[in-house]
Amino acid sequence: MSDETKTATRHKPPAATVRQRSQRELVLRRFLRHKAAVVSLVLFAAVVLLAFAGGALWRYDYADITSAVSVPPSLEHPFGTDNLGHDTFAQVLRGTQRSIEIALLIALLAGLVGTLWGAFSGYYRGITDSVMMRIADLVLTLPLLAVAAVLTRGTSGSWWFVALVIASLQWAYVSRVVRGVVLSLREKEYVEASRALGATDRWIIFRHLIPNALGPIIVNVTILVAAAILVETALSFLGLGVQPPDTSLGLLVSEADTAVSTRPWLFYFPGAFIVVIALTINFIGDGLRDAFDPTQRKVRT
Amino acid sequence: MTPIVLTFTFRRLLISIPVIVASTFVVFLLVTLSGDPLANLKGRNPPPSPQVIAVEAHRLYLDQPVLQRYWTWMTGVLRGDFGPSVRTNLDIGHEIAARFGVTLRLVAVAVVLALLLAVVVGVLSAVKQYSGIDYGFTFAAFLFLSMPSFWFAVLLKQGGISLNQLVGDQVVYTIGERSVVVDGGAWAQLADAAGHMVLPTVSLALISFGAWSRFQRASMLDVLNSDYVLFARAKGLTRRRVVVRHALRTALIPMTTVTALDFASLISGAVITETVFQWRGLGDFLVTSINQRDAYAVLAWLLVVAVAVIVFNLIADLLYALLDPRIRYE
């Protein structure tokens, strides 16, 4: 996380350029120079496409029970089948869908709440800031396990609820980052100028502060997506995540825990998908960090 | 250490007290709302008499209103009493101390291992920036960063089992923190404990290593591009000397902070590793306590973790002030 805080405190507003919109172009160009990030983006898009389109096209549905029980990978069942005859490939595709949906929802909710919370806290400072940040501190101390255990009781463990539970804790990280950026942004001349022109607090926050803090926000939310996938896996392993008959990558891997020596394909394929998704997102985040924050880019000396 | 640092320390401690109180209160409510701690007892066959249930409810403060229960617990903690556990005969304070020892052993060794690896890899990556080595290490770091800890731990466990089968002897242990019976003296005891530690430590260490090596690399690059390093080179010092004596020393300062902060989160974050390797540490304690709706046990866990976080935050701040003369706390 410290890498991000570093980015945050160092983030500088874009230098004035001649052509309009060129800030966006610059960011895009810098991103495209990061090869690992571009390859990752393509790979991630491919995985998403495979999961969402491929799942519908594949000859088996994730809930289908075939006559082949516990067969190793073959042409008929590329990822093998489990002890009930479920086609593992279909299940992995479905799990990938759910895991990505969960991760994106977490990033969206936590990003949104965290941004607003951090921006207001950093802008108003003083007692508002103290109270809001103490609340964020409090949320950071709550153990995810305990919160998940309580909140998922009695519910069916539907995917959006799992996302909601995780997001209800993760927003606090985002709010800390955003607050840090806003604290330095609010002292800038353009904010003062805007205020002198009679701008309201709300105008300054939504028109000046948040747009200028967007770089670090996007970077952090991207990394949050990767973290969310891993958190969902951990929760499912402890039995507090998505519940059957629905499935997620985390649930698939944890169900395969006992089968790892007898039917290893049940364990390795979903796990590999988790690694690929988290890895590509982390690289994309790294590329975005470089793209948004040219000051961090090391010059060759 | 100047008085300013001490005042700062003291103020930080004061600020953290209300956060701990609020946090324990919220968790207390959460666990209380999660279900009836007497469900197991009431579900017994034959059903226990109402008197037995009443006695048990009284022992767990359940005959008091919810808010008063929390108050009773909190005043108890101040006197060193961590409250009653749903599990009869379990002394929470005693148990959590033992669990803390187990987890600390695991985390401490893993942190040392991860730190050594991260510094070596981070420095090499920075010195040879954009070389094959750098790209290789970067990929490795991102890979470990992207692995679900649970999946990786099971992977290692399988590897350990295969290794044992290959050698035909128990080289590494895959379950528990020590064997039930160990023949031989102190050496055999030590060897047994070490054999049990290998896999969990490696699995925990490599996951921290991913983030830390990236951090060390960035911090080293910062320093390598600074004027005083350029000056040292211009003086005619060898590259090796500049890297080791001048750059590395400075580049280690931010690392100390990160390590101290992550140390605390690893104490609560080792849950998965402990579960996979069946270590009876803090993580296992939390999971069991939550499943049994053992409110005071969960609160004791929270207290230990919260105090660890505060202590390590302070250590991080103080180390920073001690090592970096540019830092001044006001």
XYZ file of C-alpha atoms in Angstrom, chain A residues 2-3 6 10 134 137-138 141-143 145-147 149-150 153 230 233-234 237-238 253-254 257 260-261 267-268 271-272 274-275 278-279 282-283 286 297-301, chain B residues 15 19 22-23 26-27 30-31 34-35 129-130 139 142-143 145-148 150-151 154-155 158 214-215 218-219 221-222 225 258 271-272 275-276 286-287 290 293 301-302:
84
model
C 2.840 2.367 0.738
C 3.666 2.523 -2.929
C 3.832 7.599 -2.287
C 3.654 13.045 -5.181
C -11.506 8.099 13.131
C -9.733 3.932 11.314
C -12.440 2.100 13.183
C -9.719 -2.415 12.658
C -12.829 -4.554 12.159
C -11.881 -8.128 11.284
C -13.954 -12.596 9.198
C -16.140 -11.462 12.067
C -18.079 -9.019 9.923
C -19.567 -14.273 9.657
C -22.269 -12.088 11.139
C -25.656 -15.611 8.451
C -8.066 -12.699 -3.434
C -11.138 -16.557 -2.347
C -10.077 -16.407 1.287
C -12.221 -20.984 1.790
C -13.408 -20.228 5.311
C -10.681 -23.933 -5.240
C -11.736 -24.427 -1.654
C -8.927 -28.657 -1.333
C -5.895 -32.010 -4.594
C -3.956 -35.291 -4.603
C -7.733 -27.554 -7.818
C -5.216 -26.304 -10.363
C -6.511 -21.495 -9.044
C -4.635 -20.712 -12.238
C -7.417 -16.586 -10.087
C -3.678 -16.047 -10.507
C -5.073 -10.986 -10.281
C -1.733 -10.888 -12.086
C -1.885 -5.873 -10.952
C 0.158 -5.237 -14.097
C 1.246 -0.737 -12.473
C 8.820 7.261 -13.874
C 12.515 6.719 -13.377
C 14.763 8.372 -15.858
C 17.731 6.413 -17.026
C 20.862 8.107 -15.809
C -5.925 8.847 20.338
C -10.733 3.678 18.524
C -15.360 1.703 19.654
C -13.961 -1.203 17.680
C -18.928 -2.800 17.310
C -17.462 -6.304 17.164
C -21.767 -8.043 15.664
C -20.957 -11.297 17.453
C -24.785 -13.378 15.006
C -26.637 -15.938 17.081
C 17.080 -1.656 -13.873
C 15.430 -2.766 -17.140
C 7.391 -10.869 -12.738
C 3.817 -9.704 -9.161
C 3.163 -13.432 -9.312
C 1.367 -10.683 -5.102
C -1.388 -12.263 -7.199
C -1.558 -15.686 -5.572
C -4.410 -16.483 -3.233
C -4.781 -20.349 0.483
C -4.048 -21.787 -2.968
C -1.996 -25.921 -0.402
C 0.373 -25.997 -3.382
C 1.386 -30.862 -1.829
C 8.748 -3.861 -5.242
C 8.940 -1.321 -2.480
C 11.365 1.808 -5.832
C 13.098 3.180 -2.759
C 15.839 3.703 -7.467
C 14.898 6.963 -5.742
C 18.958 8.834 -8.883
C 6.728 -0.887 5.777
C -5.397 -17.035 9.406
C -5.311 -18.873 6.096
C -5.710 -23.089 8.814
C -4.062 -24.899 5.903
C -10.628 -16.521 15.809
C -12.306 -18.915 13.380
C -16.650 -16.973 15.623
C -20.460 -17.318 18.857
C -8.492 -11.647 19.746
C -9.419 -8.161 18.606
